[in-house]
Amino acid sequence: MEKIIIFDTTLRDGEQAPGAALTSFQKLEVAAQLEKLGVDIIEAGFPVASPDDFAAVVSIAKLVKKCGVCALARCIDKDIERAGTAVKKAKHPRVHLFLATSKIHLKYKFKKAEDEIANIARESIRKAKKFCTDIEFSPEDATRTNKDFLFRMIEMAIKEGAQTINIPDTVGYSYPQEVYALISEIINNVPNINKTVIATHCHNDLGLATANSLSAVLAGARQVHCTINGIGERAGNASLEEIVMALRTRKDVFGNFYTGINTREIYRTSRLVSKATNFVVPPNKAIVGRNAFAHESGIHQDAILKKRITYEIMDPHDVGIASSQLILGKHSGRHAFRDRLKGLGIVLNEEQLNKAFARFKEVADKKKDIFDDDLRIIVEEEVGAAKPVWKLESFEINSGTRVKPYAQVALIKAGKNLSGASSGDGPVDACFKAIDKITGYHAKLDDFRLEAVTSGKDALGQASLKLKVSGSVVSGRGSSTDIIEAAIKAYIDAVNKLKNK
Ligand code: KIV
Ligand code: ZN
């Protein structure tokens, strides 16, 4: 088995993501968690960028004990001094030098010839060696570099003592077969290549960063640069969680490789980085997104309850997520519905289940997520209730700042449709009066309350009220995502109790 070295650059390339600046304290927190996660090297920052960046790298170098701590430097004396000094106290210090080698960068960024670039890189590696024995060299924009020049640069860097040669796909331009071919060509054309470790650093501009990194591994790269949640410049870097879990899950392809990552720390690390950077993880993000182990379709839920592996290729526990989630929504089936009720300690017979399930579907059509409290109300209302005399068929209201509220309500009694209309002091009052016209009761409202039972804009609202009719007091409750409907249902619920008295 061969180890794939996980080089985490969340605190360097990740922090370069627009808007992702971390405080020094947050950087230390993330570094401590990365160590717990089991990464091999933490690229802690770019010390020349600012005194704060320098100080953060120094602090991380002192804090971290198990993994290597690396600092980035351009091939400029001042950068190298700052980087070398910042990591000096680390148990395993490394300096990462980079210099662009592609024609585009040479022509427009540097206005220098290839030989000049090679000389600068050579001198810089020599200088960096005075600060640190472990040097990584990156020919920036390697995947768009003229191959002969790239081979020449790599050979020179190894000769000067670079123990790791990183091949950056700086602008995320490559695709997997191309990366595989490039790494293979490097191995076949650089005579001293076996004196170094080949690394890969893929950006995600075309959404191919993970695929390209895995391709590089198959071709011979043994170190992977990656970030938590895939954050980084522009569209980001290859994501650590995707690479690690792909290597682990696809043993048929990557069975020869292992990483030192404690995968159970993945989710916790992802949350921490998301919180520190203020970058929300998209719900559909592989491995760590809210929906990565969530199922809503009835067909999927039913199969998952029979055997998890029908629709899950990874066990959520393996990445530190407590369990898969069966999201109850309009696509859910009876199996998942019954299972969730069971989890809440509610066991229904077939008839009760049918009634509750029908009501659940009605609510789910209007409300995106159904929470446990929604379910409790659904069951309470549908299963606990006696057969009603009056049922709501429909209602319509006309209300606003310039019109007197007016309501039309239709009820069903013994299969017959009866309707009434009334104006009122407000839309709810107008509805209640319209109901009175149908039922013939002249009820006095004694108490009326409305509350949101669950959270969100589409929360299920519950209305509760008391009615007084000729000395009798009855209470009613109703719920809906529409508060007027909830009030009407509560009123009818109470009226039905009057009839039963
Ligand atoms: O994307 C890139 O090329 C880099 C280098 C500094 C390795 O981040
Ligand atoms: Zn990068």
mmCIF file of N, CA and C and ligand atoms in Angstrom, residues 9 12-13 16 43 72-73 96-99 136 138-142 166-171 201-203 225 233-234 237, ligand 1:
data_model
loop_
_atom_site.group_PDB
_atom_site.id
_atom_site.type_symbol
_atom_site.label_atom_id
_atom_site.label_comp_id
_atom_site.label_asym_id
_atom_site.label_seq_id
_atom_site.Cartn_x
_atom_site.Cartn_y
_atom_site.Cartn_z
ATOM 1 N N THR A 9 -4.168 23.077 2.015
ATOM 2 C CA THR A 9 -3.863 24.492 1.781
ATOM 3 C C THR A 9 -5.074 25.400 2.077
ATOM 4 N N ARG A 12 -4.021 28.739 3.221
ATOM 5 C CA ARG A 12 -3.267 29.571 2.275
ATOM 6 C C ARG A 12 -4.111 29.807 1.015
ATOM 7 N N ASP A 13 -4.242 28.811 0.133
ATOM 8 C CA ASP A 13 -5.039 29.026 -1.076
ATOM 9 C C ASP A 13 -6.505 29.217 -0.705
ATOM 10 N N GLN A 16 -7.217 32.548 0.301
ATOM 11 C CA GLN A 16 -7.160 33.501 -0.818
ATOM 12 C C GLN A 16 -8.526 33.639 -1.512
ATOM 13 N N GLU A 43 -0.376 23.932 4.851
ATOM 14 C CA GLU A 43 0.204 25.156 4.288
ATOM 15 C C GLU A 43 -0.463 26.304 5.048
ATOM 16 N N LEU A 72 4.367 29.610 2.108
ATOM 17 C CA LEU A 72 4.530 29.867 0.673
ATOM 18 C C LEU A 72 5.435 31.080 0.439
ATOM 19 N N ALA A 73 6.216 31.007 -0.637
ATOM 20 C CA ALA A 73 7.080 32.142 -1.000
ATOM 21 C C ALA A 73 7.227 32.215 -2.521
ATOM 22 N N HIS A 96 7.567 26.427 0.537
ATOM 23 C CA HIS A 96 6.996 26.128 -0.783
ATOM 24 C C HIS A 96 7.266 27.318 -1.703
ATOM 25 N N LEU A 97 8.147 27.080 -2.675
ATOM 26 C CA LEU A 97 8.501 28.139 -3.629
ATOM 27 C C LEU A 97 7.699 27.972 -4.903
ATOM 28 N N PHE A 98 7.265 29.082 -5.464
ATOM 29 C CA PHE A 98 6.584 28.943 -6.763
ATOM 30 C C PHE A 98 7.042 30.027 -7.723
ATOM 31 N N LEU A 99 7.054 29.653 -8.992
ATOM 32 C CA LEU A 99 7.419 30.583 -10.056
ATOM 33 C C LEU A 99 6.733 30.116 -11.339
ATOM 34 N N GLU A 136 9.605 22.532 -1.306
ATOM 35 C CA GLU A 136 8.679 22.108 -2.372
ATOM 36 C C GLU A 136 8.734 23.187 -3.445
ATOM 37 N N SER A 138 7.012 24.676 -7.050
ATOM 38 C CA SER A 138 5.872 24.644 -7.978
ATOM 39 C C SER A 138 6.148 25.482 -9.214
ATOM 40 N N PRO A 139 6.235 24.853 -10.386
ATOM 41 C CA PRO A 139 6.248 25.653 -11.616
ATOM 42 C C PRO A 139 4.796 26.078 -11.874
ATOM 43 N N GLU A 140 4.471 27.294 -11.466
ATOM 44 C CA GLU A 140 3.075 27.748 -11.543
ATOM 45 C C GLU A 140 2.576 27.692 -12.990
ATOM 46 N N ASP A 141 1.299 27.355 -13.127
ATOM 47 C CA ASP A 141 0.669 27.211 -14.447
ATOM 48 C C ASP A 141 1.330 26.086 -15.251
ATOM 49 N N ALA A 142 1.763 25.054 -14.525
ATOM 50 C CA ALA A 142 2.499 23.936 -15.145
ATOM 51 C C ALA A 142 1.723 23.305 -16.299
ATOM 52 N N ASN A 166 5.639 20.126 -7.218
ATOM 53 C CA ASN A 166 4.187 20.247 -7.352
ATOM 54 C C ASN A 166 3.845 20.678 -8.782
ATOM 55 N N ILE A 167 2.815 20.049 -9.331
ATOM 56 C CA ILE A 167 2.405 20.391 -10.704
ATOM 57 C C ILE A 167 1.050 21.095 -10.646
ATOM 58 N N PRO A 168 1.054 22.424 -10.573
ATOM 59 C CA PRO A 168 -0.231 23.115 -10.419
ATOM 60 C C PRO A 168 -0.995 23.255 -11.735
ATOM 61 N N ASP A 169 -2.282 22.961 -11.642
ATOM 62 C CA ASP A 169 -3.193 23.323 -12.725
ATOM 63 C C ASP A 169 -3.816 24.639 -12.247
ATOM 64 N N THR A 170 -2.994 25.678 -12.330
ATOM 65 C CA THR A 170 -3.285 26.960 -11.679
ATOM 66 C C THR A 170 -4.633 27.549 -12.070
ATOM 67 N N VAL A 171 -5.007 27.401 -13.337
ATOM 68 C CA VAL A 171 -6.253 28.027 -13.773
ATOM 69 C C VAL A 171 -7.362 27.003 -14.038
ATOM 70 N N HIS A 201 -1.856 20.045 -7.700
ATOM 71 C CA HIS A 201 -2.541 21.200 -7.109
ATOM 72 C C HIS A 201 -3.561 21.655 -8.140
ATOM 73 N N CYS A 202 -4.786 21.173 -8.011
ATOM 74 C CA CYS A 202 -5.768 21.422 -9.070
ATOM 75 C C CYS A 202 -6.828 22.428 -8.642
ATOM 76 N N HIS A 203 -7.073 23.377 -9.540
ATOM 77 C CA HIS A 203 -8.149 24.348 -9.295
ATOM 78 C C HIS A 203 -9.407 23.895 -10.021
ATOM 79 N N HIS A 225 -2.581 18.415 -3.113
ATOM 80 C CA HIS A 225 -2.934 19.687 -2.475
ATOM 81 C C HIS A 225 -4.451 19.790 -2.489
ATOM 82 N N GLU A 233 -8.874 30.117 -4.442
ATOM 83 C CA GLU A 233 -8.965 31.162 -5.474
ATOM 84 C C GLU A 233 -10.083 30.852 -6.478
ATOM 85 N N ARG A 234 -10.811 31.842 -6.868
ATOM 86 C CA ARG A 234 -11.906 31.738 -7.854
ATOM 87 C C ARG A 234 -12.887 30.611 -7.505
ATOM 88 N N ASN A 237 -10.265 25.072 -4.911
ATOM 89 C CA ASN A 237 -9.269 24.005 -5.104
ATOM 90 C C ASN A 237 -9.963 22.651 -5.038
HETATM 91 O O1 KIV B 1 -2.618 27.722 -8.081
HETATM 92 C C1 KIV B 1 -1.382 27.780 -7.972
HETATM 93 O O2 KIV B 1 -0.636 27.621 -8.927
HETATM 94 C C2 KIV B 1 -0.850 28.055 -6.651
HETATM 95 C C3 KIV B 1 0.625 27.987 -6.491
HETATM 96 C C4 KIV B 1 1.096 28.921 -5.457
HETATM 97 C C5 KIV B 1 1.025 26.576 -6.223
HETATM 98 O O3 KIV B 1 -1.595 28.248 -5.722
#
